[in-house]
Coordinates of C-alpha atoms in Angstrom, one line a residue:
X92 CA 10.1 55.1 24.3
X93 CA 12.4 58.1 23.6
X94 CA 12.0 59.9 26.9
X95 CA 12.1 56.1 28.6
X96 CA 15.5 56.0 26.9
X97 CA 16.4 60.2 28.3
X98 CA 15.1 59.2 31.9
X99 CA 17.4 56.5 31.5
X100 CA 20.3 58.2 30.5
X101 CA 20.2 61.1 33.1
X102 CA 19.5 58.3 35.9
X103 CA 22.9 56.6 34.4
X104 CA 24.5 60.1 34.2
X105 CA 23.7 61.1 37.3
X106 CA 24.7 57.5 39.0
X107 CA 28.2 57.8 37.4
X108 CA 28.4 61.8 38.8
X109 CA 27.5 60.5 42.3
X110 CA 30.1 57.7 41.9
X111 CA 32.6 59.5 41.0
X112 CA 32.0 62.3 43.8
X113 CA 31.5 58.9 46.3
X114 CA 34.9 58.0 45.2
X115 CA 36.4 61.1 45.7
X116 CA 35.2 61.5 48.9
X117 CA 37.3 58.6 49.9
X118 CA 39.1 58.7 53.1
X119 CA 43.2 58.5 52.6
X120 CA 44.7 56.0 54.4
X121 CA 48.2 56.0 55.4
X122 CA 51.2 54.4 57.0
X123 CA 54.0 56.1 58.2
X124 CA 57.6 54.7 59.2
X125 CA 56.4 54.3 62.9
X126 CA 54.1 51.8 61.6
X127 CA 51.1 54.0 62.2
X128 CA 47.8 54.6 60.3
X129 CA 47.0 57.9 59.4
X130 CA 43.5 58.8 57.8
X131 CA 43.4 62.0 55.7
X132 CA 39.9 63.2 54.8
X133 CA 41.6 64.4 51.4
X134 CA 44.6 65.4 50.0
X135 CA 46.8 67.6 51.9
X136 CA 46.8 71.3 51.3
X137 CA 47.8 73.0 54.7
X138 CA 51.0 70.8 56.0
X139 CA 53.4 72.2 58.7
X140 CA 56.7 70.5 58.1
X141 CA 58.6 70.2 61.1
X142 CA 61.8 70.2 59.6
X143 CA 62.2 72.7 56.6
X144 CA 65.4 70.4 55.0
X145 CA 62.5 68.2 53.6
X146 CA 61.1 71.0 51.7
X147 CA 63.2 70.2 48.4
X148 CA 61.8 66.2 49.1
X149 CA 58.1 68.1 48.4
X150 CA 59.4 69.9 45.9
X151 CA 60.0 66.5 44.2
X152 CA 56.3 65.7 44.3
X153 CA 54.4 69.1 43.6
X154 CA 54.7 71.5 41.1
X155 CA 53.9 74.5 43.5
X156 CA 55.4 73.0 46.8
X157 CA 55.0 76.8 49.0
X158 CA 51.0 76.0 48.0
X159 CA 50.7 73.5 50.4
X160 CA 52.3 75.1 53.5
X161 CA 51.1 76.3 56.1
X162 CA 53.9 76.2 58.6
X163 CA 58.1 75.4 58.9
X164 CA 60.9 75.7 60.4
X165 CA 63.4 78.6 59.8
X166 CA 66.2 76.1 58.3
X167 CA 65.4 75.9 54.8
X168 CA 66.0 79.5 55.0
X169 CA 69.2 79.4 57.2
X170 CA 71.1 76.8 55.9
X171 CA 70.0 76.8 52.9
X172 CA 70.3 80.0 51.7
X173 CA 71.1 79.6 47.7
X174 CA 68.8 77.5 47.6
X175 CA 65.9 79.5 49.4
X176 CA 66.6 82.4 47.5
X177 CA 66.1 80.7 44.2
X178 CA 62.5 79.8 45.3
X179 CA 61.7 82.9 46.5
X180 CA 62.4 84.4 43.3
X181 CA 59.8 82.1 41.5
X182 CA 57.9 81.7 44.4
X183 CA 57.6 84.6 46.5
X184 CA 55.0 83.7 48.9
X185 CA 58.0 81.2 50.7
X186 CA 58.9 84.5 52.1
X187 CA 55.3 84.7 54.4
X188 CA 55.5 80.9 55.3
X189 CA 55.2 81.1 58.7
X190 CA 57.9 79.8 61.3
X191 CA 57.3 78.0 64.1
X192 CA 60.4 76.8 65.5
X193 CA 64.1 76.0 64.1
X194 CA 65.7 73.0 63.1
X195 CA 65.2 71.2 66.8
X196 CA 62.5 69.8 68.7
X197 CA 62.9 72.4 71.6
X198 CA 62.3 75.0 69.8
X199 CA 58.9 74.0 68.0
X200 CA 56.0 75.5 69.0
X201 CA 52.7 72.9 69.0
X202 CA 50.5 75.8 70.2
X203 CA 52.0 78.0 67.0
X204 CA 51.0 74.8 64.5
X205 CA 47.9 74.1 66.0
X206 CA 46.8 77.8 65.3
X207 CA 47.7 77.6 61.7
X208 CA 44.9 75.0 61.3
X209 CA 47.1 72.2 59.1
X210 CA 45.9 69.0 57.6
X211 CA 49.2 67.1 58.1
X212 CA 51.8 67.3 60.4
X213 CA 55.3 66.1 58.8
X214 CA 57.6 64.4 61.5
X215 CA 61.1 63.0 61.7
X216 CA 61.5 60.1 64.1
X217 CA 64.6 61.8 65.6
X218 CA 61.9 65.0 65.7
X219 CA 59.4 63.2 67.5
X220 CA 62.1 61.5 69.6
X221 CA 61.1 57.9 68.7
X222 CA 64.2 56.0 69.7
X223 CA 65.2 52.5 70.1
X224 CA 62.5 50.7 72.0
X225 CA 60.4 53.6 72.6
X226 CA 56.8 53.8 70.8
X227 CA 55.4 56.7 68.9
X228 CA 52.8 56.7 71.6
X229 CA 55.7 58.0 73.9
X230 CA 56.3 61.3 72.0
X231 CA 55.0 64.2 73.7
X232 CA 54.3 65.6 70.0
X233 CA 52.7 63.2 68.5
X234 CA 50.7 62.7 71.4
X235 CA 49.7 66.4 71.8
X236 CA 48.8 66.6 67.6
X237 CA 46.7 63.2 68.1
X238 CA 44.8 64.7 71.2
X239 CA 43.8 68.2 69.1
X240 CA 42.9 65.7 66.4
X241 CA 45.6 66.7 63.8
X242 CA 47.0 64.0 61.6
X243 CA 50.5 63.4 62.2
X244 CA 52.3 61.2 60.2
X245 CA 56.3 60.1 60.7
X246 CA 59.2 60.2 57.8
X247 CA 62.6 59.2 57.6
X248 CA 65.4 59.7 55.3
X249 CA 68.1 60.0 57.8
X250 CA 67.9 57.7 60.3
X251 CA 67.2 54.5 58.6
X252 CA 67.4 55.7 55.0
X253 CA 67.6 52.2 53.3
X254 CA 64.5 51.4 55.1
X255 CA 62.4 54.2 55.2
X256 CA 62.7 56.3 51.9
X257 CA 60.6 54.2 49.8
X258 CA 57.8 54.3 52.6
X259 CA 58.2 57.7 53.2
X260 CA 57.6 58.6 49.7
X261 CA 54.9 56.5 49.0
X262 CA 53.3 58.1 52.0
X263 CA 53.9 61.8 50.6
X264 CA 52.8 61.2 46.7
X265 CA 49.3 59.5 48.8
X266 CA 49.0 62.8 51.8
X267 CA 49.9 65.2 48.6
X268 CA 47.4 63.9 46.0
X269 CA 50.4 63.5 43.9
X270 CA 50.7 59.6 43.8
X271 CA 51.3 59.0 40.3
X272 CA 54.4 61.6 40.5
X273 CA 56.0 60.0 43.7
X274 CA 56.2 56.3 42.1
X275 CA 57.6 57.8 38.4
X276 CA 60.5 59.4 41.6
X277 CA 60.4 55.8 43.6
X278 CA 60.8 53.8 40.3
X279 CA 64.8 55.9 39.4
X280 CA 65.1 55.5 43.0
X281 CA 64.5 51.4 43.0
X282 CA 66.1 50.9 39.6
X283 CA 69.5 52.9 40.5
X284 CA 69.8 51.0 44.1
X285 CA 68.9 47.6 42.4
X286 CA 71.9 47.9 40.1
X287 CA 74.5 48.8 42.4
X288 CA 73.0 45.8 45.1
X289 CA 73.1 43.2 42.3
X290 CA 76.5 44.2 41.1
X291 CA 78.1 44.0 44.5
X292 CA 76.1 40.3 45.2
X293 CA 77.1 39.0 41.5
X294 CA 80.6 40.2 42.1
X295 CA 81.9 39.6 46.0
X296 CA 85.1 41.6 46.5
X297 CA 87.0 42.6 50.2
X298 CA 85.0 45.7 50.6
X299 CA 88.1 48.2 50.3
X300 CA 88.8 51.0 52.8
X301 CA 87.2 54.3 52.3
X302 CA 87.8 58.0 54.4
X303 CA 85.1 60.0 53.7
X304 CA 85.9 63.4 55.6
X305 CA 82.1 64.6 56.7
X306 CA 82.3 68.6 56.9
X307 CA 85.6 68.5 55.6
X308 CA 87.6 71.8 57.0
X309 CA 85.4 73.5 59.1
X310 CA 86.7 71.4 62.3
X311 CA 90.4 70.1 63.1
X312 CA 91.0 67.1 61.3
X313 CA 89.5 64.8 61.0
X314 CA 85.9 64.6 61.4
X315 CA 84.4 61.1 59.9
X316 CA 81.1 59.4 60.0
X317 CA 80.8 56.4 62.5
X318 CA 78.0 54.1 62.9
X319 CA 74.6 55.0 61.1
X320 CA 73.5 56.5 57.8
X321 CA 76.8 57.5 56.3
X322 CA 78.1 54.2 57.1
X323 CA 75.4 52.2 55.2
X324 CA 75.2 54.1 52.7
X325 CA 79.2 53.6 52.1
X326 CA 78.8 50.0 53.0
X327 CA 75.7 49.8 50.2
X328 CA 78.2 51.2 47.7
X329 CA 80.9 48.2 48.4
X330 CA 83.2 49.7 50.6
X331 CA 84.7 49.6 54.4
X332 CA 84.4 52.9 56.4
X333 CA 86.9 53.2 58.6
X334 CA 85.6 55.7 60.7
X335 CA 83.0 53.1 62.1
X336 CA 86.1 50.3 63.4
X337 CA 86.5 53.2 66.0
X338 CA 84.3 55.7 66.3
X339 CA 80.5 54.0 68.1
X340 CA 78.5 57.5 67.7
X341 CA 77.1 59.0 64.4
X342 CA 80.1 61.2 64.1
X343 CA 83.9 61.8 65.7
X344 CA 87.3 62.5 65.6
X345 CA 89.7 60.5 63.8
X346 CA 93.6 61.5 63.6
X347 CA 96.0 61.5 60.5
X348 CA 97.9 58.7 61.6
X349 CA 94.8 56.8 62.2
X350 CA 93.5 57.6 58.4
X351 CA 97.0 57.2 56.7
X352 CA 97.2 53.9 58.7
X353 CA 94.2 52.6 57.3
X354 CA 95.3 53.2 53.5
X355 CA 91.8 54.2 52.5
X356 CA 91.7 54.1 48.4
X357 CA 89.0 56.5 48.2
X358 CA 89.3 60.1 50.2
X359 CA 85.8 62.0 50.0
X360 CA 85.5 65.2 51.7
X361 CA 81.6 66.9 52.1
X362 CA 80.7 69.7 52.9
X363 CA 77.5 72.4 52.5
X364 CA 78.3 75.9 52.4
X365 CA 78.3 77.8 49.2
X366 CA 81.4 80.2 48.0
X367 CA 80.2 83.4 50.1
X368 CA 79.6 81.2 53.2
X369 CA 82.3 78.9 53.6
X370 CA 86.0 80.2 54.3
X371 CA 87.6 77.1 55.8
X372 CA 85.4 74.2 54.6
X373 CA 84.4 72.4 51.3
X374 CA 82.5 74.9 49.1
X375 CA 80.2 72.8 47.3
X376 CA 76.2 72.9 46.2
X377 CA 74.2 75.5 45.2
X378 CA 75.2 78.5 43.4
X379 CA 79.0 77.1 43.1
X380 CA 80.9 76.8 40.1
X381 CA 83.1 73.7 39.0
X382 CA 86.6 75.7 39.7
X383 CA 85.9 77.0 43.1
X384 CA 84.3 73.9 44.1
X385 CA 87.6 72.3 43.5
X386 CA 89.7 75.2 44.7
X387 CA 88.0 74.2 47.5
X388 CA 89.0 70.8 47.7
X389 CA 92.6 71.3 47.4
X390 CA 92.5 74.2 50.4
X391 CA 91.0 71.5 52.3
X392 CA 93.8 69.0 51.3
X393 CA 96.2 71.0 52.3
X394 CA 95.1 72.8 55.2
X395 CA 94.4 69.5 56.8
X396 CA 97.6 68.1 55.8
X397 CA 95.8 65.4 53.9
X398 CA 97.8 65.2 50.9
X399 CA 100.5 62.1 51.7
X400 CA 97.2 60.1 51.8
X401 CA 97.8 57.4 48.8
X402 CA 94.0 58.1 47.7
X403 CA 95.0 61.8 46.9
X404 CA 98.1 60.8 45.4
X405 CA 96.4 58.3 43.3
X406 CA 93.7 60.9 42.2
X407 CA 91.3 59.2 44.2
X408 CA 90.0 61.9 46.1
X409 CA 86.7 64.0 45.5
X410 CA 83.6 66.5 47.0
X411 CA 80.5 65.6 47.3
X412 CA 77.5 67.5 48.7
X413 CA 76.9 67.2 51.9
X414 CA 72.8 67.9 51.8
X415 CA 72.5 64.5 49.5
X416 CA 72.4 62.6 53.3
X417 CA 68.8 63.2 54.6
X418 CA 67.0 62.7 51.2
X419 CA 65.7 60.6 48.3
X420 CA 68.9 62.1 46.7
X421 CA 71.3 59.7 48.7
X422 CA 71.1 57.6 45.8
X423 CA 73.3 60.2 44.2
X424 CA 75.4 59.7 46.8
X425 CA 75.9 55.9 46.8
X426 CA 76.4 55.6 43.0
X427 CA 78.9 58.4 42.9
X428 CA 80.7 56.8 45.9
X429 CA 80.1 53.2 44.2
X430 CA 81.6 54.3 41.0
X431 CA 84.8 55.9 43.0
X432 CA 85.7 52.2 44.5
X433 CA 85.0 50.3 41.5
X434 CA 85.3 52.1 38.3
X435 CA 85.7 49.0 36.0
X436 CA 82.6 47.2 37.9
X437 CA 80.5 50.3 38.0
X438 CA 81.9 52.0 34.3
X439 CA 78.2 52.8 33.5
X440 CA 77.2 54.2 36.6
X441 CA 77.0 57.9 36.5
X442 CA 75.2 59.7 39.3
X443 CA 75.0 62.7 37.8
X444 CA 72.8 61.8 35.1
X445 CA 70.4 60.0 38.1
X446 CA 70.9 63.9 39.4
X447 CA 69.9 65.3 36.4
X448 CA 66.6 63.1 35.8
X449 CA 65.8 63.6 39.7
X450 CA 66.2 67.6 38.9
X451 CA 63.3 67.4 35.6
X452 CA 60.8 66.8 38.9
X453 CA 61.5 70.0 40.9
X454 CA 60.4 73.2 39.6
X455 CA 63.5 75.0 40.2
X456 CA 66.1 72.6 39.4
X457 CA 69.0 72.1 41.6
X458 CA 71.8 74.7 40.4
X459 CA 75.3 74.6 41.0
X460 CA 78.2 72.0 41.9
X461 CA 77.2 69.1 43.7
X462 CA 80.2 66.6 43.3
X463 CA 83.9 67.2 42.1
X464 CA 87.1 65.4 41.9
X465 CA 90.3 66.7 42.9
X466 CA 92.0 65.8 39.3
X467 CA 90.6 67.7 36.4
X468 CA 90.9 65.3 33.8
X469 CA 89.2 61.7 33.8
X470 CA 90.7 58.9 35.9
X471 CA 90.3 56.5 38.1
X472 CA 88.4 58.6 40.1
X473 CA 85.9 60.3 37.5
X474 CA 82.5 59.8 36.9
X475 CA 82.1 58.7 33.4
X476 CA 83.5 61.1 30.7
X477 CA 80.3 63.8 31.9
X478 CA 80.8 63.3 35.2
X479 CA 84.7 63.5 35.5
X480 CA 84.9 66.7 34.8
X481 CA 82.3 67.5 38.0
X482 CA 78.7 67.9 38.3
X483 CA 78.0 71.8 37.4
X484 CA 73.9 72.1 36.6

């Protein structure tokens, strides 16, 4: 009876092992933001990443993001310079990533990717050159990665970022194994947009006008956002851009006269470059302090002649990062911009604190100035009493 009972138990034993290795063998199934269905034979260790400015958007995900590629572009490392030297201190093998193109279709080699043997092939719609009423079946890359038999799947954060962020991260926590750790980023994500959407729909104002001055101070003034991402992300926070009544591309040129027409009550100028890098524009991100990041802001003010604007003479005027745009961290973006338009209906809202608790998920957190406001002390214009005084990691 008692070695009836062991044969028993090593039959269960081994049943459960066999399960549990049937279950892990488990195909992946995917769907990207091209609405197509990509089957991974496991997670994703080798993934070329067309576009290297998503890199921080793994980073969010996995512990050891430089692990799992196999291939990028040089822009991470080019445009990003504070921050790609901050990796490579932790994470010195970023520096052997190898590079097969830059920042722009043209220059991405499919022969160079396909010899670096990945698993996953991360494309941007605008990358793959999916436009309006084209199919992915009509991009030359995807086409060529499907023919070698490489999965290729499609993300978005830029093009249609209300749409496309929660689907494009759900679709990296599943390719990267790391599923549990993309819904814990998805659910700050969803909670933060849901307040400001059910704020705005509870409490129906005229949405007021806002400037927001993209690249502010590396080009003649005044650059603005038109149609497209900048412009719903400014009309998800509860205000007007005015850059879209006149300008029908991304970007363009609008004129003082134009701006101080308009009367905008909120002036926010971006920009990218850190201190050593930037001798004209915003300096604002990585590796800036709070006092040269708003240094910054008045050059800019003045050098463009901005400041008879009645948002800068009310105090209304702040910096924000530029990089937020083509990420999760948009949401940053919106609340800060939300809060700046409404104070009183959005007095709790405090994006840096959602950029503080999106920074606990990257291993090397996000260092430096991302936000500022011309006026040092709080106002209308500040961010919450931790916020006001700008947003220095």
């Amino acid at each position: 009876m008692a070695r009836r009972f062991i044969h028993f138990a090593f039959f269960l034993v081994l049943s459960l092992c066999a399960g549990i290795a049937g279950a892990a063998r488990q195909p992946i199934v995917l769907t990207d933001v091209a609405g197509r269905t990509i089957t991974l034979k496991a997670p994703a260790t080798r993934v070329v990443l067309a576009q290297a400015r998503h890199f921080p958007v793994l980073a969010l995900l996995h512990p050891d993001p430089v692990s799992i590629l196999a291939g990028w572009s040089d822009e991470f490392k080019t445009s990003f310079t504070n921050d790609y030297e901050q990796y490579r201190k932790v994470f010195p093998a970023i520096a052997r990533i190898p590079v097969v193109g830059r920042h722009t279709p043209d220059t991405f080699s499919v022969e160079s990717t396909l010899g670096l043997r990945p698993d996953l092939v991360l494309l941007t719609s605008a990358f793959a050159g999916i436009g309006p009423g084209m199919k992915p079946e009509d991009s030359p890359l995807i086409r060529a990665f499907e023919s070698a038999g490489v999965p290729v799947a499609v993300i978005d954060f830029f093009m249609d970022p209300l749409k496309n962020t929660e689907i494009s991260l759900d679709l990296l926590g599943k390719a990267l194994g790391r599923e549990e750790r993309a819904q814990s980023v998805l659910a700050i994500y969803r909670e933060r947009m849901a307040r400001i959407r059910s704020r705005l729909d509870a409490s129906p104002k005229e949405r007021p006008p806002v400037f927001v001055h993209a690249h502010a101070g590396s080009t003649d003034c005044c650059n603005s956002p038109g149609v497209g991402t900048f412009n719903d992300m400014i009309t998800f926070a509860g205000g007007h851009n005015i850059g879209s009544d006149v300008i029908r591309n991304a970007t363009g040129q609008i004129g003082f006269e134009y701006i101080n027409s308009r009367n905008p009550v909120v002036y926010v100028a971006t920009g990218t470059g850190g201190a050593k890098r930037t001798r004209s524009g915003l300096s604002i991100g990585a590796g800036v302090d709070e006092q040269t990041a708003r240094d910054s802001l008045r050059k800019v003010v003045a050098s463009q002649g901005l400041g008879a604007l009645a948002a800068v003479r009310s105090g209304n005027a702040h910096g924000i990062w530029h990089g937020f745009n083509d990420s999760p961290l948009h949401v940053v973006f919106i609340e800060a911009l939300a809060h700046w338009i409404d104070p009183e209906l959005f007095h709790d809202v405090s994006a840096q604190q959602t950029l503080d608790e999106l920074n606990a998920f990257l291993p090397i957190p996000m260092q430096g100035t991302f936000m500022v406001s011309l006026s040092e002390s709080p106002g209308r214009g500040s961010q919450s009493d931790k916020a006001a005084e700008a947003a220095t990691q």
